[in-house]
Coordinates of N, CA and C in Angstrom, one line a residue:
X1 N 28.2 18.1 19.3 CA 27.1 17.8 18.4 C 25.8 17.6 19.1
X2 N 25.7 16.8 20.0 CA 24.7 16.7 20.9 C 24.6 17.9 21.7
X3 N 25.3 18.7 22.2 CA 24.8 19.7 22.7 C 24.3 20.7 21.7
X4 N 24.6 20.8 20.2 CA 24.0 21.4 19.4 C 22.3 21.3 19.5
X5 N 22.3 19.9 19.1 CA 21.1 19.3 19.0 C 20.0 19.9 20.2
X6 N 20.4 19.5 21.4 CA 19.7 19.8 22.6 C 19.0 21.4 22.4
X7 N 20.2 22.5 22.0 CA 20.2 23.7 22.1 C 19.0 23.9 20.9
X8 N 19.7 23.2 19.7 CA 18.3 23.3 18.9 C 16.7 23.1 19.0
X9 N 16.4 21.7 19.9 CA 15.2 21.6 20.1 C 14.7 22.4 21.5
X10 N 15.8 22.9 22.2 CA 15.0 23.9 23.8 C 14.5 25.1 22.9
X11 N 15.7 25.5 22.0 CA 14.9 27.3 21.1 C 14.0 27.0 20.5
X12 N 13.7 25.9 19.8 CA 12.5 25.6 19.6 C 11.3 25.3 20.1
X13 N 11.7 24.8 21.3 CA 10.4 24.4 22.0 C 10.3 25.7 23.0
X14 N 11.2 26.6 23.7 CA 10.4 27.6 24.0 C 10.6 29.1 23.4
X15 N 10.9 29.2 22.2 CA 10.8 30.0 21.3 C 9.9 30.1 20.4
X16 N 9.6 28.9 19.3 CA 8.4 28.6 18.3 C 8.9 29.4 17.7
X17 N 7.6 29.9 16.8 CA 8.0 31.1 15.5 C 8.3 32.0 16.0
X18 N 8.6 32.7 17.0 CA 9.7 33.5 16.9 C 10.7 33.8 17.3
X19 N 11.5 32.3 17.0 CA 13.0 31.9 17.0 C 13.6 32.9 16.0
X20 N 14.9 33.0 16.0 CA 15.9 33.9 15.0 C 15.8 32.5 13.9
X21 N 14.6 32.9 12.9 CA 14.8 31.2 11.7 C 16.2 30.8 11.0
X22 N 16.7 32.2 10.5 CA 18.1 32.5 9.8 C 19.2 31.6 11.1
X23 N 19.3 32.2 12.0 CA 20.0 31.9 13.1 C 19.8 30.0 13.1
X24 N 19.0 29.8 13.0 CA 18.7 28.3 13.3 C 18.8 27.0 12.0
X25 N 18.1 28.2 11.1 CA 18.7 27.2 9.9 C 20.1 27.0 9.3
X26 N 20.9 28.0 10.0 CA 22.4 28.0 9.9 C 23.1 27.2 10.5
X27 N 22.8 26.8 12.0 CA 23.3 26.0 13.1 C 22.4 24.6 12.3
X28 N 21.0 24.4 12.6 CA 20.8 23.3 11.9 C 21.6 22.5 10.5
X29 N 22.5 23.8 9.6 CA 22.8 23.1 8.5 C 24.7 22.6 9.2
X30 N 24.9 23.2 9.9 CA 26.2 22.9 10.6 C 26.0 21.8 11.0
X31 N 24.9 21.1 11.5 CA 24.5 20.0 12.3 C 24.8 18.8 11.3
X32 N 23.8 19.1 10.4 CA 23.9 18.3 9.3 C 25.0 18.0 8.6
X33 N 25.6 18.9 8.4 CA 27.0 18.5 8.1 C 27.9 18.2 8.5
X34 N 28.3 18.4 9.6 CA 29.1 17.4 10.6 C 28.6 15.9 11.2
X35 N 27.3 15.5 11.0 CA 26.6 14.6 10.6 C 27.4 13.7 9.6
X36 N 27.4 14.6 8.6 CA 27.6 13.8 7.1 C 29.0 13.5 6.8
X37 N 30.1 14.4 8.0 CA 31.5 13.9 7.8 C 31.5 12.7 9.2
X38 N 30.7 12.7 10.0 CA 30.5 11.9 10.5 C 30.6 10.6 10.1
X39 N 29.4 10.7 9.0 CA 29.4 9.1 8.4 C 30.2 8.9 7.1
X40 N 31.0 10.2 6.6 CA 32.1 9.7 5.8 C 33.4 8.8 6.7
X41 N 33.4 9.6 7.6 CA 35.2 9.1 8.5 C 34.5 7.7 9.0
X42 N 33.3 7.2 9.4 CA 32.7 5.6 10.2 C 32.7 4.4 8.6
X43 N 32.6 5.3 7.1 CA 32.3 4.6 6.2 C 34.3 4.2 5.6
X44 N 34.7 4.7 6.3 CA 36.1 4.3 6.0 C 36.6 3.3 6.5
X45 N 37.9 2.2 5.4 CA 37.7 1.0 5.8 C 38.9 0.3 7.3
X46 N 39.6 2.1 8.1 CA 39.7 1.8 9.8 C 38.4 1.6 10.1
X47 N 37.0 2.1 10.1 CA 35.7 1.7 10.5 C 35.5 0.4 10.4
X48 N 35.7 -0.1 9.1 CA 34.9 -1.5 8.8 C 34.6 -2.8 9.7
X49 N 35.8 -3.0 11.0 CA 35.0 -3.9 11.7 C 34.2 -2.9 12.8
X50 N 34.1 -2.0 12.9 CA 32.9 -1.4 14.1 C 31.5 -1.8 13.1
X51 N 31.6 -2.0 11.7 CA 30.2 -2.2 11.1 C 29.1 -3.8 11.7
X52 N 30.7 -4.5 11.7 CA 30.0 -5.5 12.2 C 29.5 -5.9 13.8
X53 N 29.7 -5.1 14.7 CA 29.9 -4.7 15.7 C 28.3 -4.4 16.3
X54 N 27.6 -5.5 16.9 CA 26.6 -5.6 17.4 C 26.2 -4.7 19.1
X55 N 25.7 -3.9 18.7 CA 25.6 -2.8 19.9 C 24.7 -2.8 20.4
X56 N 24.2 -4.7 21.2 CA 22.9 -4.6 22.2 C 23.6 -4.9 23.4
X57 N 22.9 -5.2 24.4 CA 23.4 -6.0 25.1 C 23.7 -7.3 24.9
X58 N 24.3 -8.1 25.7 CA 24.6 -9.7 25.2 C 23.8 -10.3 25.9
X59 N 23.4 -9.8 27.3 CA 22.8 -11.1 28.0 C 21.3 -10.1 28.2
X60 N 20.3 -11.1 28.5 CA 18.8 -10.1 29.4 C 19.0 -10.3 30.8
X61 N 18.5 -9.5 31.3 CA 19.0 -9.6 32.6 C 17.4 -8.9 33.5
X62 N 16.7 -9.3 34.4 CA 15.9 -8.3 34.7 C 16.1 -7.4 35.4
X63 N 17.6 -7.3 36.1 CA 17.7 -6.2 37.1 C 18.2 -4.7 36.3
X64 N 18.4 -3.7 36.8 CA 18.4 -2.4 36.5 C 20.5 -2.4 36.3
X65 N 20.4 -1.9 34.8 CA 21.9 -2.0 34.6 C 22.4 -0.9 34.6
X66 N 23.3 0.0 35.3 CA 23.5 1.2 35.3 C 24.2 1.8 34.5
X67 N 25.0 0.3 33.8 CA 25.7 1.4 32.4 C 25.1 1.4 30.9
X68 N 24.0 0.4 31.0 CA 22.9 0.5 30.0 C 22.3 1.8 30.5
X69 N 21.9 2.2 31.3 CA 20.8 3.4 31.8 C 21.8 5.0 31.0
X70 N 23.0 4.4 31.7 CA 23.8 5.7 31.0 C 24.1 5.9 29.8
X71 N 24.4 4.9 29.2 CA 24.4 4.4 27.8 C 23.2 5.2 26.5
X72 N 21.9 4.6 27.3 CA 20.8 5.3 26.9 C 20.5 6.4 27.1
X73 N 20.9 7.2 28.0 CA 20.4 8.2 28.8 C 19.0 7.9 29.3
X74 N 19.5 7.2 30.2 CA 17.9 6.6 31.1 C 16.9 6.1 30.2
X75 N 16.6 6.2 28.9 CA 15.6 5.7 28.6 C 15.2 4.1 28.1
X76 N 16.2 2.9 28.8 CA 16.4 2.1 28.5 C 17.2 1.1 30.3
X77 N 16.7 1.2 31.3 CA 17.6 1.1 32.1 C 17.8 -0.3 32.5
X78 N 16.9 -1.3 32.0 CA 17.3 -2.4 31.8 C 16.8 -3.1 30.5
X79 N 17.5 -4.4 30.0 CA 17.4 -5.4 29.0 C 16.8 -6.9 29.2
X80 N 15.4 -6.4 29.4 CA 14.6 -8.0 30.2 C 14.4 -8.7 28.8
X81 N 13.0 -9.4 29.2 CA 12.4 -10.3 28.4 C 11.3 -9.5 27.8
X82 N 11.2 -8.5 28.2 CA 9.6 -7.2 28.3 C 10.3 -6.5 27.0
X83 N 11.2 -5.7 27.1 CA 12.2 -5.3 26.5 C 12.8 -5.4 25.1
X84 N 13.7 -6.2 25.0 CA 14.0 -6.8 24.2 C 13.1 -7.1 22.9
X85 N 12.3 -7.8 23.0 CA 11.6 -7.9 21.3 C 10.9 -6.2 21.0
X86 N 10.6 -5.5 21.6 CA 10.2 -4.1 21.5 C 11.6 -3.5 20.8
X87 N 12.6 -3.4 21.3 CA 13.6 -3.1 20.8 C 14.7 -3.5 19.5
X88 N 14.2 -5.2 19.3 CA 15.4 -5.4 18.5 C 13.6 -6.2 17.2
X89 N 12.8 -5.5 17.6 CA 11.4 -5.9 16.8 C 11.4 -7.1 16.2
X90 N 11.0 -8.0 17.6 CA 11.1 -9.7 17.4 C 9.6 -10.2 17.9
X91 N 9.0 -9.1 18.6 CA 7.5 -9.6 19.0 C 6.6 -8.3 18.2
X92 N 5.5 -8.9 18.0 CA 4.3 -8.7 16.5 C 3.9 -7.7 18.0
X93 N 2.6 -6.9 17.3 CA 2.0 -6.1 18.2 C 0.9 -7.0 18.3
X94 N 0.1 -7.0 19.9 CA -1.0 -7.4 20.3 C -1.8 -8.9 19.3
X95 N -2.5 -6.8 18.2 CA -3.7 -7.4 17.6 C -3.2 -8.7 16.2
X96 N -1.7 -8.3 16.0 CA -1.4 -9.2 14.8 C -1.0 -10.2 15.4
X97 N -0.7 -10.5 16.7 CA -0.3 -12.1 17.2 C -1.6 -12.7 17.1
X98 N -2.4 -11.6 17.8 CA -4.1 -12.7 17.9 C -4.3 -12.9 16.6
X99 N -4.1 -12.3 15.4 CA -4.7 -12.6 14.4 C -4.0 -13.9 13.8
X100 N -2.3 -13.4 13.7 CA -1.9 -14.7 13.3 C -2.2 -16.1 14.2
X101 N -2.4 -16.0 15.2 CA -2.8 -17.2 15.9 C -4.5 -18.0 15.3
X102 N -5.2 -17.0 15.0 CA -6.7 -17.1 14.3 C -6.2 -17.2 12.8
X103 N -5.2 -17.3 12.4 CA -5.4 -17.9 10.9 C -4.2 -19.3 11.1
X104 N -3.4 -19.4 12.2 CA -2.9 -20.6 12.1 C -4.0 -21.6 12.5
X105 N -4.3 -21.2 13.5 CA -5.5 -22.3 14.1 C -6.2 -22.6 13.1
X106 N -6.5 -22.0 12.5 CA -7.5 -22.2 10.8 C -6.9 -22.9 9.9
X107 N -5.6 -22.7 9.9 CA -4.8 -23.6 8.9 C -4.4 -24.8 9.2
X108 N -4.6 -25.1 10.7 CA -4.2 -26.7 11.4 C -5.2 -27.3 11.4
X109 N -6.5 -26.7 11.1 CA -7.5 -27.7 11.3 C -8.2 -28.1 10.0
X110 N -7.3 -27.4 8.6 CA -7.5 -27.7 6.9 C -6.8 -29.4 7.1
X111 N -7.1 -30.6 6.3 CA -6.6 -31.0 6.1 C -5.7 -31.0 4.7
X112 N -4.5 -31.9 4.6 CA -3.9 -31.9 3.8 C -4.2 -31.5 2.4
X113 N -4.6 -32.6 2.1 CA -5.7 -33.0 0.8 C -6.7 -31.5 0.3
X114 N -7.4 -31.4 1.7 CA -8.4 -30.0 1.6 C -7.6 -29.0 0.9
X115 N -6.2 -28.6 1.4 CA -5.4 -27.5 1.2 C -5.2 -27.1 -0.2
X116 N -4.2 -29.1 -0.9 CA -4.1 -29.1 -2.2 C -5.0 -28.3 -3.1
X117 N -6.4 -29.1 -3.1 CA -7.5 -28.5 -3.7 C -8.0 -27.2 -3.5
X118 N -7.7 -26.8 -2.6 CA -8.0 -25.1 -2.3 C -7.0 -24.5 -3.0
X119 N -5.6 -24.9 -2.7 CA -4.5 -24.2 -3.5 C -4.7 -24.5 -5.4
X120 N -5.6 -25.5 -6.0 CA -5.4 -25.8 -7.6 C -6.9 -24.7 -7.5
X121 N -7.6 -24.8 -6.7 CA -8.6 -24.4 -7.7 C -8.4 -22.5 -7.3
X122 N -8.0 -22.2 -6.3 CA -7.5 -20.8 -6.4 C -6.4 -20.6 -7.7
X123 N -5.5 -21.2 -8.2 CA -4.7 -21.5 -8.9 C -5.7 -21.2 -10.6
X124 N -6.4 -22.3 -10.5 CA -7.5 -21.8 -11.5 C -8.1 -20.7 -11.6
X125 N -8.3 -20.3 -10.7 CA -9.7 -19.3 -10.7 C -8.6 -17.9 -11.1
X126 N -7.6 -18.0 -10.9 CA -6.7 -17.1 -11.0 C -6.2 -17.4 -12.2
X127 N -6.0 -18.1 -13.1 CA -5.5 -18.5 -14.2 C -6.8 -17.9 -15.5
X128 N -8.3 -18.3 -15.2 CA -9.0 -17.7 -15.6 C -9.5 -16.3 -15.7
X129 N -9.4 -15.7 -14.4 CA -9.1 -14.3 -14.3 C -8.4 -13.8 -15.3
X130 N -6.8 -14.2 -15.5 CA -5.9 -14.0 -16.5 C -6.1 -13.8 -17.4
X131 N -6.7 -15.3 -17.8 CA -7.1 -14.9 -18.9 C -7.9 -14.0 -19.8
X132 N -9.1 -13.9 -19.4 CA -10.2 -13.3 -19.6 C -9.7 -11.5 -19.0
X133 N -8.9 -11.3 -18.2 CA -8.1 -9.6 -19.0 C -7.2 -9.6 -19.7
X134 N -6.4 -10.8 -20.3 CA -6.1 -10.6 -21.6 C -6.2 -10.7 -22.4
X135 N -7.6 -11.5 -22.8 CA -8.6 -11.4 -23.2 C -9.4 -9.9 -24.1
X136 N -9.5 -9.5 -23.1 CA -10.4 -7.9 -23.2 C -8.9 -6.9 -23.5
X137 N -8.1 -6.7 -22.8 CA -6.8 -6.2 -23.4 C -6.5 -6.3 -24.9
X138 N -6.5 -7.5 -25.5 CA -6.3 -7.4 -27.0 C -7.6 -7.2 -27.9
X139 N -8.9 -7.6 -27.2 CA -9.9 -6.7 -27.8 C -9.6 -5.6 -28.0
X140 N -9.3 -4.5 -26.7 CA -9.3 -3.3 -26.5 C -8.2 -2.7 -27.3
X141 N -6.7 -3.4 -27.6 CA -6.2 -2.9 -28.7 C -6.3 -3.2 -29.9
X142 N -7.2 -4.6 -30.1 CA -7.8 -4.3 -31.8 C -8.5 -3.7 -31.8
X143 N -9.8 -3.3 -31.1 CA -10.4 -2.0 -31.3 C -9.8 -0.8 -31.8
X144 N -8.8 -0.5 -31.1 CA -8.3 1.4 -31.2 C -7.4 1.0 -32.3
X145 N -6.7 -0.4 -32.6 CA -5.9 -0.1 -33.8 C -6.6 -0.1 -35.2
X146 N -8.2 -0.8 -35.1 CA -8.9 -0.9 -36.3 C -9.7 1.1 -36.3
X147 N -9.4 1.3 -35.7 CA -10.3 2.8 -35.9 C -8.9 3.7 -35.8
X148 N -9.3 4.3 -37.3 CA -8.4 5.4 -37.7 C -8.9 6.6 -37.8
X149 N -8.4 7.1 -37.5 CA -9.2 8.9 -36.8 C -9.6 9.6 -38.9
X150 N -9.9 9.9 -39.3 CA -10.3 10.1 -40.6 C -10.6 11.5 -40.3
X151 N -10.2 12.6 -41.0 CA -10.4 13.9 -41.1 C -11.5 13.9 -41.7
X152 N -12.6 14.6 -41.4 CA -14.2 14.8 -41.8 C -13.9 16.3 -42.4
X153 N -12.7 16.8 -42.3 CA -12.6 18.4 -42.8 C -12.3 18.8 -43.8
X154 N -13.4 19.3 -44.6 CA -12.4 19.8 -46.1 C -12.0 20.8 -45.7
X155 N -10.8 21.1 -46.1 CA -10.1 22.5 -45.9 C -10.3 23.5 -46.9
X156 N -10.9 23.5 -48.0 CA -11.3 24.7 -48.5 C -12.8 25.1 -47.9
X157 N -13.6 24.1 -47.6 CA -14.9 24.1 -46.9 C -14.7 24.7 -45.4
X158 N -13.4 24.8 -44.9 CA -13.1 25.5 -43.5 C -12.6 26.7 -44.1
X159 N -12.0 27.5 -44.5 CA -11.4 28.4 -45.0 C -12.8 29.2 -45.9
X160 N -13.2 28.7 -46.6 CA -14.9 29.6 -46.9 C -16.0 30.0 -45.6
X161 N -16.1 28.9 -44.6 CA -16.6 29.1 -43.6 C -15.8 30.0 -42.5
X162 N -14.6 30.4 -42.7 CA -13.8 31.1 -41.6 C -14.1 32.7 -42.4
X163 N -13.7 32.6 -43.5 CA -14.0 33.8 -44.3 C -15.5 34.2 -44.4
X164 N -16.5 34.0 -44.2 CA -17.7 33.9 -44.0 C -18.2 34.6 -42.9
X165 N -17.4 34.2 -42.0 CA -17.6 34.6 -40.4 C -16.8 36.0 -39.9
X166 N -15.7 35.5 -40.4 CA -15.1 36.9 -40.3 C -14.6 38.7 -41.3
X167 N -15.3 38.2 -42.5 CA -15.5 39.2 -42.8 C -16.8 39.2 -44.0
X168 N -17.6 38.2 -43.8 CA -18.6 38.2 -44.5 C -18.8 38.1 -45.8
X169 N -17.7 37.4 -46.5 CA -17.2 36.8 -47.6 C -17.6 35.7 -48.3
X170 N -18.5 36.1 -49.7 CA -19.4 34.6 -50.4 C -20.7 34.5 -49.6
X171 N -21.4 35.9 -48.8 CA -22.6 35.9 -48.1 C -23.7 36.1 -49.4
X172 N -24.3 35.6 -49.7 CA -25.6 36.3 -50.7 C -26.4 37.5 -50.3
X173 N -26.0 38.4 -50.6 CA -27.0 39.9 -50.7 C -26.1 40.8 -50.2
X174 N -25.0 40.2 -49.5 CA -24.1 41.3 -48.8 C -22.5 41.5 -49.5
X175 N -22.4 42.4 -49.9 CA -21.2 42.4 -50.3 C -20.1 42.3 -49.1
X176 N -18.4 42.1 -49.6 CA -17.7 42.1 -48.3 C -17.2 42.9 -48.1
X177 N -17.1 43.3 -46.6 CA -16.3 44.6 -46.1 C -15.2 44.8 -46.8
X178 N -14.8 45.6 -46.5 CA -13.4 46.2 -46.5 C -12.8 46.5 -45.4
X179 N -11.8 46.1 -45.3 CA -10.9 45.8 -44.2 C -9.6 47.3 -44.0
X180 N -10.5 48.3 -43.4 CA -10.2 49.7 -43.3 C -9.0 50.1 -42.4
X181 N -8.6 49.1 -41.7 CA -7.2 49.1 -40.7 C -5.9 49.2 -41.1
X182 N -6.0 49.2 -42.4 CA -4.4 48.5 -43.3 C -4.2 50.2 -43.3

């Protein structure tokens, strides 16, 4: 399977568009499906304790581990302190640490009391908001339920005007064609 894979992305990468596509989307769907019995036979319940089965290292270590290296295929060759939160995504990037640090620092120096009242009157101001679109919300459906669409069309008054137009019918001074196609 991995050597499928490999074979897959080299013809790709030095073939491009014009790889055999047919050829490739065949092997690619072979991939996928041995994939997918893959995770049928691991979802069976001989599998079920491998699920719980924690596949990092156990300890950090800074020196270079050679059966982690192989493990990874080199791209992992030790499990420091550097490491580690990148991998098991336990440290924030850069700009969100500084930031969270710039809104805790901001929140250590609210007092108590200050906070309460920041939290009721946002509480209000949000309660009023509410209101006032639901408010306009039931305006806006008594509006459209009080207006009833009323037909402005008489239908003999459409039917003299259709006849009118199209064959010149009830014109003063013109008699009406005759309709010579029949």
């Amino acid at each position: 399977m991995k050597q499928k894979l490999q074979d897959l992305l080299v013809t790709l990468q030095t073939q491009g568009d014009s790889c055999d596509w047919p050829k490739y989307l065949n092997t690619l769907g072979l991939c996928a499906s041995e994939l997918v019995e893959i995770r049928k036979v691991l979802e069976t319940e001989r599998f079920s304790l491998a699920q719980s089965l924690v596949l990092t290292p156990v300890r950090l270590n800074p020196e270079p581990d050679p059966a982690l290296a192989k493990a990874t295929d080199e791209r992992l060759p030790r499990f420091d302190h550097d490491t580690a939160p990148q991998y098991l995504r336990t440290k924030l990037a850069p700009q969100v640490e500084s930031q969270r640090m710039a809104q805790n620092s901001k929140a250590s120096a609210i007092l108590p009391e200050q906070a309460t009242k920041l939290v009721n009157l946002s509480n209000r101001l949000l309660d009023s908001g509410l209101k006032e679109v639901n408010a306009l919300k039931q305006e806006l459906e008594m509006d459209l339920s009080e207006k009833t669409f009323k037909s402005s069309v008489n239908p003999d008054d459409l039917f003299t005007l259709v006849a009118a137009i199209t064959t010149g019918a009830n014109l003063s001074g013109k008699p009406a064609p005759q309709d010579t196609c029949k």
